[in-house]
Structure formats: structure tokens, C-alpha cells
């Protein structure tokens, strides 16, 4: 049972209510992200020459999945922001110097970038792909811009998958890591943020096609997104997590 002030008190909403909604929305978002990247993309690739069947699947299945996907992303982001606003003194007690505060800040940063990828890159380009699929199914001519738009959406979605493992690690870091409450020295904290930001910025620039190899498949860091099946994707996602695990072990301890 809740305390006398109940579920709708500030403390209860911040500590429990919006956390529950944040987790619920996050499960929906990341679950669909994994569906797209681990199930739908490889399955659609197997359609081969059956372009009409693939376009029907895009129009009828992917369209609905993308609706839940993009709104789950923004819901996760908004409920996360509300937690920090409603929870009293959320950023107090040396938040920015504690290992837990630094960890969850990293998770927040990754989650925000992922949400912006969903709305600014994935959905924006998938609208072109969806319109093309509906047009082709109706007997119209294919849109020559659809392939390039699909590639842009694909790269951003793959990068979100790579980021997601590390993001989820840091989302539970503050509450469950044994070093969460330790105060990190300014030197270690500075080194951590410099390295972390360089890694994150380089990977995001790559996802946006802004590095020298642009969107070319299997070139440069795009190897993370391509290759046989989802092998490279999974290796990259857990490889990035290992990098941040090492960083946290070396630099987020007192």
C-alpha cells in the first residue's frame, strides 16, 4: 500500500509512477527497435525479386510498427524528463560527480540521441519508403529516391541498436552498480567524458553519413551495419558496451 499521501504525490510519481511508464514505453520502443533490426530487415531481404510482396509487407506491417515505434520513443523520452523534474532534488548530492550520476547521464545522452534519430532521420526517411511502397502496390512507378531514403533510415536504426545496449547498461547503473555512490575525481571524470563524447560523436556522424565513406555499404564504420545477417550489428553493439564497461571500471571509481 502507498503512504498516506498516495500514488499521486510528488514523491510517488517521481519515484514510481513515471518510472513505471518510462519502463513500459522503453520496452515498447527498444522491443520494436530489435524487431526491425533483428527480424524485419533480414526477413525483408529474403523477398528477393518479389518486390510486390515486399512492398505490401512494408505498407501493411512496417507502417503500423513504425507508428508504435516512433510514439514509444517520444513517450520514453518525455517520461524520463518528467522523472527528473518531478523527483525532488534529483540532481542533488553531487549528482555530476558521483559514478551513478555520470553513468545515468551517459544513458540519458544516448537515449536522447536515439530519440532524435527516430524522429529526425528514421521516420523522416521511412515516410518516403512507405509512400513508395503504397504507390507501387497501387500500380504506380517506383520512386527513385526511396532506396537512398531507406539506406539513411537503415543506418540510423542500426546505430540506435548499437547504442541501445550501452544505454540500457547505464540506465540501471545508478541504482544497481556497487560503485554508483562513489565520488569520481575531476581528472577521471574529465577523461571519461572526453573519451565517451568522442566515441559517441564519431558513431553518430557515421550514422548520419557524414564521414568520408558516407552511406556506402561495407565501407569504414558502416561495416557495423552491414555484413552477413546481424552478426556485425551484434558484435558492434556488445563491443561498444565492453568499451564503456572498461571505461567505467577504470574511470568511474574513486
PDB file of C-alpha atoms in Angstrom, residues 5-242:
ATOM      1  CA  UNK A   5      -0.212  10.980   0.505  1.00  0.00           C
ATOM      2  CA  UNK A   6      -0.757   8.207  -2.073  1.00  0.00           C
ATOM      3  CA  UNK A   7       0.228   7.385  -5.613  1.00  0.00           C
ATOM      4  CA  UNK A   8      -0.349  10.919  -6.924  1.00  0.00           C
ATOM      5  CA  UNK A   9       2.024  12.619  -4.513  1.00  0.00           C
ATOM      6  CA  UNK A  10       5.156  14.156  -5.967  1.00  0.00           C
ATOM      7  CA  UNK A  11       7.395  11.552  -4.347  1.00  0.00           C
ATOM      8  CA  UNK A  12       5.322   8.609  -5.548  1.00  0.00           C
ATOM      9  CA  UNK A  13       5.005   9.900  -9.112  1.00  0.00           C
ATOM     10  CA  UNK A  14       8.695  10.671  -9.388  1.00  0.00           C
ATOM     11  CA  UNK A  15       9.997   7.520  -7.732  1.00  0.00           C
ATOM     12  CA  UNK A  16       7.405   5.082  -9.009  1.00  0.00           C
ATOM     13  CA  UNK A  17       4.624   6.327 -11.302  1.00  0.00           C
ATOM     14  CA  UNK A  18       6.637   7.893 -14.084  1.00  0.00           C
ATOM     15  CA  UNK A  19       9.393   5.308 -13.736  1.00  0.00           C
ATOM     16  CA  UNK A  20       6.828   2.607 -14.432  1.00  0.00           C
ATOM     17  CA  UNK A  21       5.569   4.486 -17.504  1.00  0.00           C
ATOM     18  CA  UNK A  22       9.166   5.157 -18.587  1.00  0.00           C
ATOM     19  CA  UNK A  23       9.995   1.455 -18.431  1.00  0.00           C
ATOM     20  CA  UNK A  24       6.741   0.480 -20.188  1.00  0.00           C
ATOM     21  CA  UNK A  25       7.350   2.923 -23.040  1.00  0.00           C
ATOM     22  CA  UNK A  26      11.021   1.934 -23.193  1.00  0.00           C
ATOM     23  CA  UNK A  27      10.203  -1.768 -23.521  1.00  0.00           C
ATOM     24  CA  UNK A  28       7.882  -0.963 -26.421  1.00  0.00           C
ATOM     25  CA  UNK A  29      10.435   1.288 -28.122  1.00  0.00           C
ATOM     26  CA  UNK A  30      13.507  -0.914 -27.774  1.00  0.00           C
ATOM     27  CA  UNK A  31      11.491  -4.069 -28.407  1.00  0.00           C
ATOM     28  CA  UNK A  32      10.345  -2.685 -31.765  1.00  0.00           C
ATOM     29  CA  UNK A  33      13.877  -1.445 -32.497  1.00  0.00           C
ATOM     30  CA  UNK A  34      15.116  -5.013 -32.068  1.00  0.00           C
ATOM     31  CA  UNK A  35      12.201  -6.357 -34.123  1.00  0.00           C
ATOM     32  CA  UNK A  36      13.090  -4.073 -37.036  1.00  0.00           C
ATOM     33  CA  UNK A  37      16.813  -4.802 -36.943  1.00  0.00           C
ATOM     34  CA  UNK A  38      16.938  -8.444 -35.903  1.00  0.00           C
ATOM     35  CA  UNK A  39      13.755  -9.713 -37.577  1.00  0.00           C
ATOM     36  CA  UNK A  40      12.174  -7.450 -40.190  1.00  0.00           C
ATOM     37  CA  UNK A  41      15.238  -6.233 -42.096  1.00  0.00           C
ATOM     38  CA  UNK A  42      16.735  -9.735 -42.564  1.00  0.00           C
ATOM     39  CA  UNK A  43      13.293 -11.162 -43.410  1.00  0.00           C
ATOM     40  CA  UNK A  44      12.501  -8.459 -45.978  1.00  0.00           C
ATOM     41  CA  UNK A  45      15.912  -9.009 -47.589  1.00  0.00           C
ATOM     42  CA  UNK A  46      14.858 -12.594 -48.334  1.00  0.00           C
ATOM     43  CA  UNK A  47      11.949 -11.458 -50.514  1.00  0.00           C
ATOM     44  CA  UNK A  48      14.451 -11.174 -53.360  1.00  0.00           C
ATOM     45  CA  UNK A  49      12.695 -10.475 -56.658  1.00  0.00           C
ATOM     46  CA  UNK A  50       9.238 -10.497 -55.086  1.00  0.00           C
ATOM     47  CA  UNK A  51       9.100  -6.727 -54.879  1.00  0.00           C
ATOM     48  CA  UNK A  52       5.304  -6.538 -54.775  1.00  0.00           C
ATOM     49  CA  UNK A  53       5.061  -8.870 -51.770  1.00  0.00           C
ATOM     50  CA  UNK A  54       7.788  -6.890 -50.000  1.00  0.00           C
ATOM     51  CA  UNK A  55       6.038  -3.586 -50.679  1.00  0.00           C
ATOM     52  CA  UNK A  56       2.751  -4.974 -49.365  1.00  0.00           C
ATOM     53  CA  UNK A  57       4.534  -6.037 -46.169  1.00  0.00           C
ATOM     54  CA  UNK A  58       6.103  -2.579 -45.857  1.00  0.00           C
ATOM     55  CA  UNK A  59       2.748  -0.877 -46.401  1.00  0.00           C
ATOM     56  CA  UNK A  60       0.697  -3.101 -44.100  1.00  0.00           C
ATOM     57  CA  UNK A  61       3.141  -4.291 -41.418  1.00  0.00           C
ATOM     58  CA  UNK A  62       6.015  -1.804 -41.224  1.00  0.00           C
ATOM     59  CA  UNK A  63       3.656   1.178 -41.331  1.00  0.00           C
ATOM     60  CA  UNK A  64       1.841   0.022 -38.173  1.00  0.00           C
ATOM     61  CA  UNK A  65       5.058  -0.978 -36.410  1.00  0.00           C
ATOM     62  CA  UNK A  66       6.610   2.415 -37.168  1.00  0.00           C
ATOM     63  CA  UNK A  67       3.624   4.203 -35.637  1.00  0.00           C
ATOM     64  CA  UNK A  68       4.121   2.420 -32.296  1.00  0.00           C
ATOM     65  CA  UNK A  69       7.888   2.730 -32.623  1.00  0.00           C
ATOM     66  CA  UNK A  70       8.083   6.496 -33.013  1.00  0.00           C
ATOM     67  CA  UNK A  71       5.475   7.298 -30.372  1.00  0.00           C
ATOM     68  CA  UNK A  72       7.043   4.869 -27.917  1.00  0.00           C
ATOM     69  CA  UNK A  73      10.356   6.676 -28.481  1.00  0.00           C
ATOM     70  CA  UNK A  74       8.950  10.104 -27.654  1.00  0.00           C
ATOM     71  CA  UNK A  75       6.960   8.685 -24.717  1.00  0.00           C
ATOM     72  CA  UNK A  76      10.125   7.169 -23.275  1.00  0.00           C
ATOM     73  CA  UNK A  77      11.930  10.481 -23.634  1.00  0.00           C
ATOM     74  CA  UNK A  78       9.131  12.582 -22.122  1.00  0.00           C
ATOM     75  CA  UNK A  79       8.565  10.289 -19.126  1.00  0.00           C
ATOM     76  CA  UNK A  80      12.311  10.263 -18.488  1.00  0.00           C
ATOM     77  CA  UNK A  81      12.400  14.055 -18.447  1.00  0.00           C
ATOM     78  CA  UNK A  82       9.366  14.124 -16.133  1.00  0.00           C
ATOM     79  CA  UNK A  83      11.151  11.834 -13.669  1.00  0.00           C
ATOM     80  CA  UNK A  84      13.999  14.338 -13.338  1.00  0.00           C
ATOM     81  CA  UNK A  85      11.575  17.266 -12.948  1.00  0.00           C
ATOM     82  CA  UNK A  86       9.100  15.713 -10.515  1.00  0.00           C
ATOM     83  CA  UNK A  87      11.598  13.844  -8.327  1.00  0.00           C
ATOM     84  CA  UNK A  88      12.659  16.280  -5.635  1.00  0.00           C
ATOM     85  CA  UNK A  89      16.399  17.027  -5.584  1.00  0.00           C
ATOM     86  CA  UNK A  90      17.042  14.585  -8.459  1.00  0.00           C
ATOM     87  CA  UNK A  91      20.330  16.293  -9.353  1.00  0.00           C
ATOM     88  CA  UNK A  92      21.446  16.964  -5.757  1.00  0.00           C
ATOM     89  CA  UNK A  93      24.086  15.240  -3.610  1.00  0.00           C
ATOM     90  CA  UNK A  94      26.968  15.671  -6.060  1.00  0.00           C
ATOM     91  CA  UNK A  95      24.988  14.084  -8.919  1.00  0.00           C
ATOM     92  CA  UNK A  96      27.515  15.171 -11.536  1.00  0.00           C
ATOM     93  CA  UNK A  97      30.475  13.873  -9.525  1.00  0.00           C
ATOM     94  CA  UNK A  98      29.042  10.527  -8.465  1.00  0.00           C
ATOM     95  CA  UNK A  99      29.709   7.481 -10.617  1.00  0.00           C
ATOM     96  CA  UNK A 100      25.960   6.778 -10.724  1.00  0.00           C
ATOM     97  CA  UNK A 101      25.155  10.305 -11.840  1.00  0.00           C
ATOM     98  CA  UNK A 102      27.785  10.202 -14.567  1.00  0.00           C
ATOM     99  CA  UNK A 103      26.573   6.785 -15.654  1.00  0.00           C
ATOM    100  CA  UNK A 104      22.902   7.679 -15.955  1.00  0.00           C
ATOM    101  CA  UNK A 105      23.845  10.959 -17.645  1.00  0.00           C
ATOM    102  CA  UNK A 106      25.591   8.875 -20.302  1.00  0.00           C
ATOM    103  CA  UNK A 107      22.452   6.781 -20.673  1.00  0.00           C
ATOM    104  CA  UNK A 108      20.311   9.929 -20.940  1.00  0.00           C
ATOM    105  CA  UNK A 109      22.609  11.327 -23.633  1.00  0.00           C
ATOM    106  CA  UNK A 110      22.460   8.124 -25.670  1.00  0.00           C
ATOM    107  CA  UNK A 111      18.690   7.849 -25.236  1.00  0.00           C
ATOM    108  CA  UNK A 112      18.207  11.449 -26.387  1.00  0.00           C
ATOM    109  CA  UNK A 113      20.363  10.898 -29.477  1.00  0.00           C
ATOM    110  CA  UNK A 114      18.416   7.727 -30.235  1.00  0.00           C
ATOM    111  CA  UNK A 115      15.084   9.551 -29.937  1.00  0.00           C
ATOM    112  CA  UNK A 116      16.336  12.310 -32.253  1.00  0.00           C
ATOM    113  CA  UNK A 117      17.445   9.640 -34.736  1.00  0.00           C
ATOM    114  CA  UNK A 118      13.955   8.155 -34.667  1.00  0.00           C
ATOM    115  CA  UNK A 119      12.152  11.419 -35.418  1.00  0.00           C
ATOM    116  CA  UNK A 120      14.800  13.324 -37.349  1.00  0.00           C
ATOM    117  CA  UNK A 121      16.234  10.553 -39.519  1.00  0.00           C
ATOM    118  CA  UNK A 122      14.383   7.230 -39.371  1.00  0.00           C
ATOM    119  CA  UNK A 123      10.780   8.447 -39.555  1.00  0.00           C
ATOM    120  CA  UNK A 124      11.593  11.280 -41.922  1.00  0.00           C
ATOM    121  CA  UNK A 125      13.108   8.838 -44.441  1.00  0.00           C
ATOM    122  CA  UNK A 126      10.717   5.982 -43.780  1.00  0.00           C
ATOM    123  CA  UNK A 127       7.863   8.240 -44.884  1.00  0.00           C
ATOM    124  CA  UNK A 128       9.461   8.224 -48.344  1.00  0.00           C
ATOM    125  CA  UNK A 129       9.793   4.422 -48.245  1.00  0.00           C
ATOM    126  CA  UNK A 130       6.185   3.957 -47.094  1.00  0.00           C
ATOM    127  CA  UNK A 131       4.821   6.314 -49.745  1.00  0.00           C
ATOM    128  CA  UNK A 132       6.796   4.474 -52.409  1.00  0.00           C
ATOM    129  CA  UNK A 133       5.543   1.074 -51.232  1.00  0.00           C
ATOM    130  CA  UNK A 134       1.892   2.216 -51.249  1.00  0.00           C
ATOM    131  CA  UNK A 135       2.340   3.770 -54.695  1.00  0.00           C
ATOM    132  CA  UNK A 136       3.934   0.647 -56.188  1.00  0.00           C
ATOM    133  CA  UNK A 137       1.257  -1.622 -54.693  1.00  0.00           C
ATOM    134  CA  UNK A 138      -1.359   0.642 -56.306  1.00  0.00           C
ATOM    135  CA  UNK A 139       0.329   0.199 -59.685  1.00  0.00           C
ATOM    136  CA  UNK A 140       2.446   3.359 -59.774  1.00  0.00           C
ATOM    137  CA  UNK A 141       6.076   3.811 -60.715  1.00  0.00           C
ATOM    138  CA  UNK A 142       8.775   3.313 -58.052  1.00  0.00           C
ATOM    139  CA  UNK A 143      10.254   6.455 -56.509  1.00  0.00           C
ATOM    140  CA  UNK A 144      13.997   6.569 -57.340  1.00  0.00           C
ATOM    141  CA  UNK A 145      14.615   8.415 -54.059  1.00  0.00           C
ATOM    142  CA  UNK A 146      13.204   5.557 -51.957  1.00  0.00           C
ATOM    143  CA  UNK A 147      16.381   3.449 -51.967  1.00  0.00           C
ATOM    144  CA  UNK A 148      18.567   6.298 -50.673  1.00  0.00           C
ATOM    145  CA  UNK A 149      15.958   7.212 -48.049  1.00  0.00           C
ATOM    146  CA  UNK A 150      15.764   3.585 -46.947  1.00  0.00           C
ATOM    147  CA  UNK A 151      19.529   3.424 -46.558  1.00  0.00           C
ATOM    148  CA  UNK A 152      19.569   6.569 -44.392  1.00  0.00           C
ATOM    149  CA  UNK A 153      16.830   5.181 -42.157  1.00  0.00           C
ATOM    150  CA  UNK A 154      18.603   1.813 -42.030  1.00  0.00           C
ATOM    151  CA  UNK A 155      21.907   3.321 -40.884  1.00  0.00           C
ATOM    152  CA  UNK A 156      20.301   5.406 -38.136  1.00  0.00           C
ATOM    153  CA  UNK A 157      18.258   2.427 -36.956  1.00  0.00           C
ATOM    154  CA  UNK A 158      21.338   0.202 -36.896  1.00  0.00           C
ATOM    155  CA  UNK A 159      23.251   2.828 -34.912  1.00  0.00           C
ATOM    156  CA  UNK A 160      20.400   3.084 -32.427  1.00  0.00           C
ATOM    157  CA  UNK A 161      20.674  -0.675 -31.950  1.00  0.00           C
ATOM    158  CA  UNK A 162      24.428  -0.327 -31.360  1.00  0.00           C
ATOM    159  CA  UNK A 163      23.822   2.454 -28.818  1.00  0.00           C
ATOM    160  CA  UNK A 164      20.951   0.634 -27.087  1.00  0.00           C
ATOM    161  CA  UNK A 165      22.987  -1.990 -25.219  1.00  0.00           C
ATOM    162  CA  UNK A 166      25.232   0.639 -23.618  1.00  0.00           C
ATOM    163  CA  UNK A 167      22.275   2.961 -22.993  1.00  0.00           C
ATOM    164  CA  UNK A 168      20.383   0.249 -21.103  1.00  0.00           C
ATOM    165  CA  UNK A 169      23.516  -0.644 -19.128  1.00  0.00           C
ATOM    166  CA  UNK A 170      23.836   2.919 -17.862  1.00  0.00           C
ATOM    167  CA  UNK A 171      20.116   3.276 -17.187  1.00  0.00           C
ATOM    168  CA  UNK A 172      20.417   0.648 -14.444  1.00  0.00           C
ATOM    169  CA  UNK A 173      23.937   1.702 -13.421  1.00  0.00           C
ATOM    170  CA  UNK A 174      22.890   4.376 -10.921  1.00  0.00           C
ATOM    171  CA  UNK A 175      20.583   2.095  -8.941  1.00  0.00           C
ATOM    172  CA  UNK A 176      22.350  -1.242  -9.168  1.00  0.00           C
ATOM    173  CA  UNK A 177      26.082  -0.658  -9.672  1.00  0.00           C
ATOM    174  CA  UNK A 178      28.112  -1.201  -6.476  1.00  0.00           C
ATOM    175  CA  UNK A 179      30.237   1.861  -7.323  1.00  0.00           C
ATOM    176  CA  UNK A 180      27.258   4.140  -8.036  1.00  0.00           C
ATOM    177  CA  UNK A 181      27.690   6.304  -4.938  1.00  0.00           C
ATOM    178  CA  UNK A 182      31.432   6.835  -5.245  1.00  0.00           C
ATOM    179  CA  UNK A 183      32.704  10.367  -5.889  1.00  0.00           C
ATOM    180  CA  UNK A 184      34.853  10.456  -9.021  1.00  0.00           C
ATOM    181  CA  UNK A 185      37.904  12.715  -9.138  1.00  0.00           C
ATOM    182  CA  UNK A 186      37.816  15.628 -11.548  1.00  0.00           C
ATOM    183  CA  UNK A 187      40.682  14.145 -13.558  1.00  0.00           C
ATOM    184  CA  UNK A 188      38.975  10.797 -14.055  1.00  0.00           C
ATOM    185  CA  UNK A 189      35.627  12.450 -14.745  1.00  0.00           C
ATOM    186  CA  UNK A 190      37.165  14.715 -17.382  1.00  0.00           C
ATOM    187  CA  UNK A 191      38.954  11.817 -19.053  1.00  0.00           C
ATOM    188  CA  UNK A 192      35.755   9.758 -19.062  1.00  0.00           C
ATOM    189  CA  UNK A 193      33.669  12.492 -20.718  1.00  0.00           C
ATOM    190  CA  UNK A 194      36.307  13.323 -23.333  1.00  0.00           C
ATOM    191  CA  UNK A 195      36.625   9.693 -24.414  1.00  0.00           C
ATOM    192  CA  UNK A 196      32.894   8.990 -24.189  1.00  0.00           C
ATOM    193  CA  UNK A 197      31.902  12.060 -26.199  1.00  0.00           C
ATOM    194  CA  UNK A 198      34.479  11.374 -28.916  1.00  0.00           C
ATOM    195  CA  UNK A 199      33.166   7.823 -29.324  1.00  0.00           C
ATOM    196  CA  UNK A 200      29.519   8.885 -29.357  1.00  0.00           C
ATOM    197  CA  UNK A 201      30.043  11.812 -31.753  1.00  0.00           C
ATOM    198  CA  UNK A 202      32.079   9.746 -34.235  1.00  0.00           C
ATOM    199  CA  UNK A 203      29.488   6.951 -34.278  1.00  0.00           C
ATOM    200  CA  UNK A 204      26.584   9.364 -34.693  1.00  0.00           C
ATOM    201  CA  UNK A 205      28.336  11.234 -37.513  1.00  0.00           C
ATOM    202  CA  UNK A 206      28.848   7.882 -39.183  1.00  0.00           C
ATOM    203  CA  UNK A 207      25.156   7.022 -38.821  1.00  0.00           C
ATOM    204  CA  UNK A 208      24.266  10.326 -40.483  1.00  0.00           C
ATOM    205  CA  UNK A 209      26.559   9.542 -43.426  1.00  0.00           C
ATOM    206  CA  UNK A 210      28.893  12.443 -42.644  1.00  0.00           C
ATOM    207  CA  UNK A 211      32.188  10.529 -42.599  1.00  0.00           C
ATOM    208  CA  UNK A 212      34.275  10.069 -45.792  1.00  0.00           C
ATOM    209  CA  UNK A 213      32.638   6.779 -46.852  1.00  0.00           C
ATOM    210  CA  UNK A 214      29.169   8.344 -46.419  1.00  0.00           C
ATOM    211  CA  UNK A 215      26.395   5.724 -46.801  1.00  0.00           C
ATOM    212  CA  UNK A 216      28.405   3.215 -48.859  1.00  0.00           C
ATOM    213  CA  UNK A 217      27.681  -0.325 -47.610  1.00  0.00           C
ATOM    214  CA  UNK A 218      30.535  -2.261 -46.013  1.00  0.00           C
ATOM    215  CA  UNK A 219      32.898   0.722 -46.040  1.00  0.00           C
ATOM    216  CA  UNK A 220      34.600   2.211 -42.983  1.00  0.00           C
ATOM    217  CA  UNK A 221      32.454   2.149 -39.865  1.00  0.00           C
ATOM    218  CA  UNK A 222      29.462   1.160 -41.992  1.00  0.00           C
ATOM    219  CA  UNK A 223      30.761  -2.379 -41.538  1.00  0.00           C
ATOM    220  CA  UNK A 224      28.860  -2.241 -38.231  1.00  0.00           C
ATOM    221  CA  UNK A 225      25.571  -2.085 -40.100  1.00  0.00           C
ATOM    222  CA  UNK A 226      26.188  -4.469 -42.971  1.00  0.00           C
ATOM    223  CA  UNK A 227      27.763  -7.883 -43.455  1.00  0.00           C
ATOM    224  CA  UNK A 228      26.083 -11.288 -43.181  1.00  0.00           C
ATOM    225  CA  UNK A 229      22.815 -11.293 -41.253  1.00  0.00           C
ATOM    226  CA  UNK A 230      23.028  -9.388 -37.989  1.00  0.00           C
ATOM    227  CA  UNK A 231      26.455 -10.648 -36.901  1.00  0.00           C
ATOM    228  CA  UNK A 232      28.309  -7.360 -37.334  1.00  0.00           C
ATOM    229  CA  UNK A 233      25.482  -5.469 -35.674  1.00  0.00           C
ATOM    230  CA  UNK A 234      25.519  -7.636 -32.555  1.00  0.00           C
ATOM    231  CA  UNK A 235      29.320  -7.636 -32.348  1.00  0.00           C
ATOM    232  CA  UNK A 236      29.306  -3.833 -32.616  1.00  0.00           C
ATOM    233  CA  UNK A 237      26.543  -3.363 -30.030  1.00  0.00           C
ATOM    234  CA  UNK A 238      28.198  -5.544 -27.413  1.00  0.00           C
ATOM    235  CA  UNK A 239      31.660  -4.336 -28.420  1.00  0.00           C
ATOM    236  CA  UNK A 240      30.643  -0.747 -27.643  1.00  0.00           C
ATOM    237  CA  UNK A 241      29.246  -1.922 -24.313  1.00  0.00           C
ATOM    238  CA  UNK A 242      32.578  -3.599 -23.497  1.00  0.00           C
TER     239      UNK A 242
END
